[in-house]
Amino acid sequence: MNALQIILNILLIIASLVMIVTVLLQSSDSDGMGAISGSTETFFGKAKNAALEAKLALATKISAAVFVVLALIMIFVG
């Protein structure tokens, strides 16, 4: 293994970990049992949550794109 392959492997692992973490931090779209019991959020709480969800979705898309590009580069390098 040369130095380029090692660097690409490390970057690939970092991109995959970032993608896993961002996907796990995103909340589901369904309210579940909270809607039945009346524990829904206020408007302002939803606005803050929407901004965080948008940032997590963007981070997921970016890390997925980086992952795919690095995987394709690994094919040609290896």
C-alpha positions as semicolon CSV with decimal commas, in nm:
position;residue;x (nm);y (nm);z (nm)
1;M;0,000;0,000;0,000
2;N;0,139;0,335;-0,091
3;A;0,085;0,663;0,095
4;L;-0,195;0,778;-0,137
5;Q;-0,402;0,466;-0,069
6;I;-0,356;0,505;0,305
7;I;-0,466;0,869;0,294
8;L;-0,768;0,782;0,080
9;N;-0,863;0,498;0,317
10;I;-0,847;0,731;0,616
11;L;-1,057;0,994;0,437
12;L;-1,307;0,727;0,333
13;I;-1,343;0,609;0,693
14;I;-1,390;0,966;0,818
15;A;-1,653;1,038;0,550
16;S;-1,842;0,719;0,635
17;L;-1,838;0,798;1,008
18;V;-1,965;1,151;0,946
19;M;-2,242;1,013;0,727
20;I;-2,343;0,757;0,990
21;V;-2,349;1,014;1,269
22;T;-2,550;1,271;1,070
23;V;-2,807;1,011;0,969
24;L;-2,844;0,890;1,327
25;L;-2,885;1,245;1,460
26;Q;-3,177;1,319;1,228
27;S;-3,520;1,273;1,380
28;S;-3,799;1,084;1,212
29;D;-4,082;1,265;1,034
30;S;-4,361;1,096;1,229
31;D;-4,484;1,234;1,561
32;G;-4,559;0,889;1,698
33;M;-4,729;0,865;2,034
34;G;-4,639;1,225;2,119
35;A;-4,919;1,358;1,899
36;I;-5,176;1,144;2,078
37;S;-5,072;1,250;2,427
38;G;-5,055;1,618;2,332
39;S;-4,680;1,662;2,373
40;T;-4,626;1,831;2,039
41;E;-4,376;2,113;2,007
42;T;-4,451;2,482;1,986
43;F;-4,402;2,678;1,666
44;F;-4,070;2,824;1,780
45;G;-3,939;2,483;1,883
46;K;-4,025;2,348;1,540
47;A;-3,846;2,636;1,369
48;K;-3,525;2,569;1,562
49;N;-3,559;2,198;1,493
50;A;-3,614;2,262;1,122
51;A;-3,293;2,464;1,099
52;L;-3,096;2,188;1,269
53;E;-3,258;1,924;1,048
54;A;-3,167;2,125;0,737
55;K;-2,803;2,144;0,848
56;L;-2,796;1,771;0,924
57;A;-2,953;1,690;0,587
58;L;-2,695;1,906;0,410
59;A;-2,409;1,744;0,603
60;T;-2,547;1,402;0,511
61;K;-2,563;1,490;0,141
62;I;-2,212;1,632;0,141
63;S;-2,063;1,337;0,328
64;A;-2,241;1,092;0,097
65;A;-2,104;1,271;-0,209
66;V;-1,752;1,273;-0,062
67;F;-1,788;0,903;0,020
68;V;-1,890;0,814;-0,336
69;V;-1,615;1,024;-0,493
70;L;-1,350;0,874;-0,264
71;A;-1,477;0,522;-0,334
72;L;-1,451;0,584;-0,710
73;I;-1,103;0,726;-0,670
74;M;-1,004;0,419;-0,469
75;I;-1,111;0,199;-0,761
76;F;-0,880;0,379;-1,001
77;V;-0,588;0,412;-0,759
78;G;-0,595;0,053;-0,635
